[in-house]
Amino acid sequence: TDIPAVRTKLANMYPVGNTNIPLGVEFGYNLLDPAQPYTQGNPYSDKQTQKYLIILTDSIQTSKQSGSDGTRSVENGNKNLVELCKKAKHSDIEVFAIAYDVTDPAITNLLRDCAKDNYFEPDGYGSEINSVFAQIADKIKNRMVHISR
């Protein structure tokens, strides 16, 4: 838990390659799900546990993904994102989506549909992203039940 070292690593990161939003969403969903490939997620029947998934992207979908017809395309990636969002909602996972400095309606509309009232679109030039994460934290805190004697 060396926070300064983590911050240094993050500061030295730079983008290369493509953006694959559904791959990140699928990974996050799988971490929350109690089934394979990861089994640490609490069961959905556990009413003491609320599950949250935060999607953050700084780009549109650029990676090709497989579709139901066996073809690979960016559009299939967008369709896969829609299906993953439906799966998360069906599993009572609350989704938050952040389109960081993204204005293309091709992706902002998909993310807005996925997250509904939990959609954020901060600009990439200021400190709005800090405010967005504070708002998300507040929403989660407000949903928590505190019992005291």
Short mmCIF file of C-alpha atoms in Angstrom, two decimals:
data_model
loop_
_atom_site.label_atom_id
_atom_site.label_comp_id
_atom_site.label_asym_id
_atom_site.label_seq_id
_atom_site.Cartn_x
_atom_site.Cartn_y
_atom_site.Cartn_z
CA THR A 1 0.00 0.00 0.00
CA ASP A 2 2.64 2.47 -1.09
CA ILE A 3 0.39 5.34 -2.27
CA PRO A 4 3.23 7.60 -3.46
CA ALA A 5 4.62 4.76 -5.59
CA VAL A 6 1.18 4.14 -7.11
CA ARG A 7 0.79 7.85 -7.87
CA THR A 8 4.21 7.89 -9.53
CA LYS A 9 3.30 4.89 -11.68
CA LEU A 10 -0.01 6.50 -12.69
CA ALA A 11 1.69 9.79 -13.53
CA ASN A 12 4.07 7.93 -15.83
CA MET A 13 1.31 6.13 -17.73
CA TYR A 14 0.42 7.21 -21.24
CA PRO A 15 -2.20 5.96 -23.69
CA VAL A 16 -1.27 3.50 -26.40
CA GLY A 17 -3.41 1.31 -28.57
CA ASN A 18 -7.15 1.15 -28.52
CA THR A 19 -10.10 1.71 -26.23
CA ASN A 20 -12.18 -1.32 -25.34
CA ILE A 21 -14.98 -0.17 -23.05
CA PRO A 22 -16.96 -3.44 -22.96
CA LEU A 23 -13.84 -5.39 -22.02
CA GLY A 24 -13.41 -3.20 -18.92
CA VAL A 25 -17.10 -3.46 -18.06
CA GLU A 26 -17.00 -7.23 -18.46
CA PHE A 27 -13.96 -7.47 -16.21
CA GLY A 28 -15.63 -5.30 -13.55
CA TYR A 29 -18.86 -7.31 -13.77
CA ASN A 30 -16.96 -10.58 -13.42
CA LEU A 31 -15.23 -9.30 -10.28
CA LEU A 32 -18.62 -8.54 -8.70
CA ASP A 33 -20.27 -11.77 -9.84
CA PRO A 34 -19.90 -14.83 -7.57
CA ALA A 35 -19.55 -17.19 -10.55
CA GLN A 36 -16.44 -18.08 -12.55
CA PRO A 37 -13.93 -16.84 -13.52
CA TYR A 38 -13.67 -15.02 -10.16
CA THR A 39 -15.59 -16.41 -7.22
CA GLN A 40 -14.93 -13.79 -4.52
CA GLY A 41 -18.07 -11.75 -5.28
CA ASN A 42 -20.80 -12.05 -2.67
CA PRO A 43 -23.89 -13.95 -3.80
CA TYR A 44 -26.72 -11.86 -5.23
CA SER A 45 -28.97 -13.26 -2.50
CA ASP A 46 -26.86 -11.44 0.13
CA LYS A 47 -29.08 -8.45 0.88
CA GLN A 48 -26.37 -6.91 3.09
CA THR A 49 -24.19 -6.25 0.04
CA GLN A 50 -24.80 -3.62 -2.61
CA LYS A 51 -22.67 -3.88 -5.75
CA TYR A 52 -21.43 -0.87 -7.74
CA LEU A 53 -19.70 -0.71 -11.10
CA ILE A 54 -17.98 2.49 -12.23
CA ILE A 55 -17.24 2.82 -15.93
CA LEU A 56 -14.68 5.47 -16.84
CA THR A 57 -13.60 6.14 -20.41
CA ASP A 58 -11.69 8.92 -22.07
CA SER A 59 -12.45 7.78 -25.60
CA ILE A 60 -14.96 6.17 -27.87
CA GLN A 61 -14.91 2.44 -28.55
CA THR A 62 -12.07 1.78 -31.00
CA SER A 63 -11.41 -1.95 -30.54
CA LYS A 64 -13.20 -4.48 -32.68
CA GLN A 65 -15.15 -7.13 -30.81
CA SER A 66 -16.86 -10.31 -31.86
CA GLY A 67 -20.58 -10.25 -32.47
CA SER A 68 -23.25 -12.93 -32.46
CA ASP A 69 -22.75 -13.42 -36.19
CA GLY A 70 -19.03 -14.17 -35.78
CA THR A 71 -17.82 -10.89 -37.29
CA ARG A 72 -15.55 -8.41 -35.52
CA SER A 73 -16.33 -4.69 -35.53
CA VAL A 74 -16.43 -1.59 -33.35
CA GLU A 75 -20.24 -1.66 -33.64
CA ASN A 76 -20.21 -5.15 -32.10
CA GLY A 77 -18.24 -3.66 -29.20
CA ASN A 78 -20.98 -1.07 -28.68
CA LYS A 79 -23.66 -3.80 -28.85
CA ASN A 80 -21.70 -5.87 -26.33
CA LEU A 81 -21.59 -2.85 -24.01
CA VAL A 82 -25.37 -2.56 -24.16
CA GLU A 83 -25.76 -6.26 -23.31
CA LEU A 84 -23.30 -6.03 -20.42
CA CYS A 85 -25.20 -3.04 -19.02
CA LYS A 86 -28.44 -5.01 -19.19
CA LYS A 87 -26.75 -7.91 -17.43
CA ALA A 88 -25.47 -5.63 -14.65
CA LYS A 89 -28.90 -4.06 -14.14
CA HIS A 90 -30.56 -7.50 -14.09
CA SER A 91 -28.04 -8.48 -11.39
CA ASP A 92 -28.92 -5.38 -9.30
CA ILE A 93 -25.48 -3.88 -9.82
CA GLU A 94 -25.71 -0.10 -9.73
CA VAL A 95 -23.76 1.37 -12.63
CA PHE A 96 -22.03 4.73 -12.74
CA ALA A 97 -20.55 5.98 -16.01
CA ILE A 98 -18.04 8.75 -16.61
CA ALA A 99 -17.34 10.00 -20.12
CA TYR A 100 -14.17 11.96 -19.39
CA ASP A 101 -13.64 14.56 -22.09
CA VAL A 102 -15.79 12.51 -24.50
CA THR A 103 -18.50 14.28 -26.47
CA ASP A 104 -19.27 11.81 -29.25
CA PRO A 105 -22.96 10.86 -28.92
CA ALA A 106 -22.14 7.38 -30.26
CA ILE A 107 -20.66 6.56 -26.86
CA THR A 108 -22.16 9.18 -24.53
CA ASN A 109 -25.69 7.98 -25.35
CA LEU A 110 -24.71 4.35 -24.67
CA LEU A 111 -23.16 5.28 -21.34
CA ARG A 112 -26.10 7.50 -20.40
CA ASP A 113 -28.51 4.63 -21.13
CA CYS A 114 -26.35 2.27 -19.12
CA ALA A 115 -26.07 4.45 -16.02
CA LYS A 116 -29.27 6.56 -16.18
CA ASP A 117 -29.09 9.07 -13.29
CA ASN A 118 -25.50 8.07 -12.56
CA TYR A 119 -24.01 9.46 -15.78
CA PHE A 120 -21.32 12.14 -15.69
CA GLU A 121 -19.58 14.06 -18.46
CA PRO A 122 -16.76 16.16 -16.96
CA ASP A 123 -14.46 18.16 -19.19
CA GLY A 124 -10.87 17.07 -19.51
CA TYR A 125 -9.30 20.41 -18.69
CA GLY A 126 -10.13 21.10 -15.08
CA SER A 127 -10.78 19.50 -11.76
CA GLU A 128 -14.34 18.41 -12.57
CA ILE A 129 -13.30 14.76 -12.38
CA ASN A 130 -12.58 15.18 -8.65
CA SER A 131 -16.08 16.54 -8.17
CA VAL A 132 -17.56 13.62 -10.11
CA PHE A 133 -15.88 11.05 -7.87
CA ALA A 134 -17.03 12.99 -4.80
CA GLN A 135 -20.62 12.92 -6.12
CA ILE A 136 -20.38 9.18 -6.74
CA ALA A 137 -19.01 8.63 -3.23
CA ASP A 138 -21.88 10.69 -1.79
CA LYS A 139 -24.48 8.70 -3.73
CA ILE A 140 -23.01 5.45 -2.46
CA LYS A 141 -22.77 6.72 1.12
CA ASN A 142 -26.39 7.89 1.02
CA ARG A 143 -27.50 4.36 0.08
CA MET A 144 -25.69 2.77 3.00
CA VAL A 145 -27.69 1.81 6.08
CA HIS A 146 -26.13 2.62 9.40
CA ILE A 147 -27.48 0.87 12.48
CA SER A 148 -26.49 2.08 15.90
CA ARG A 149 -27.68 1.59 19.47
#
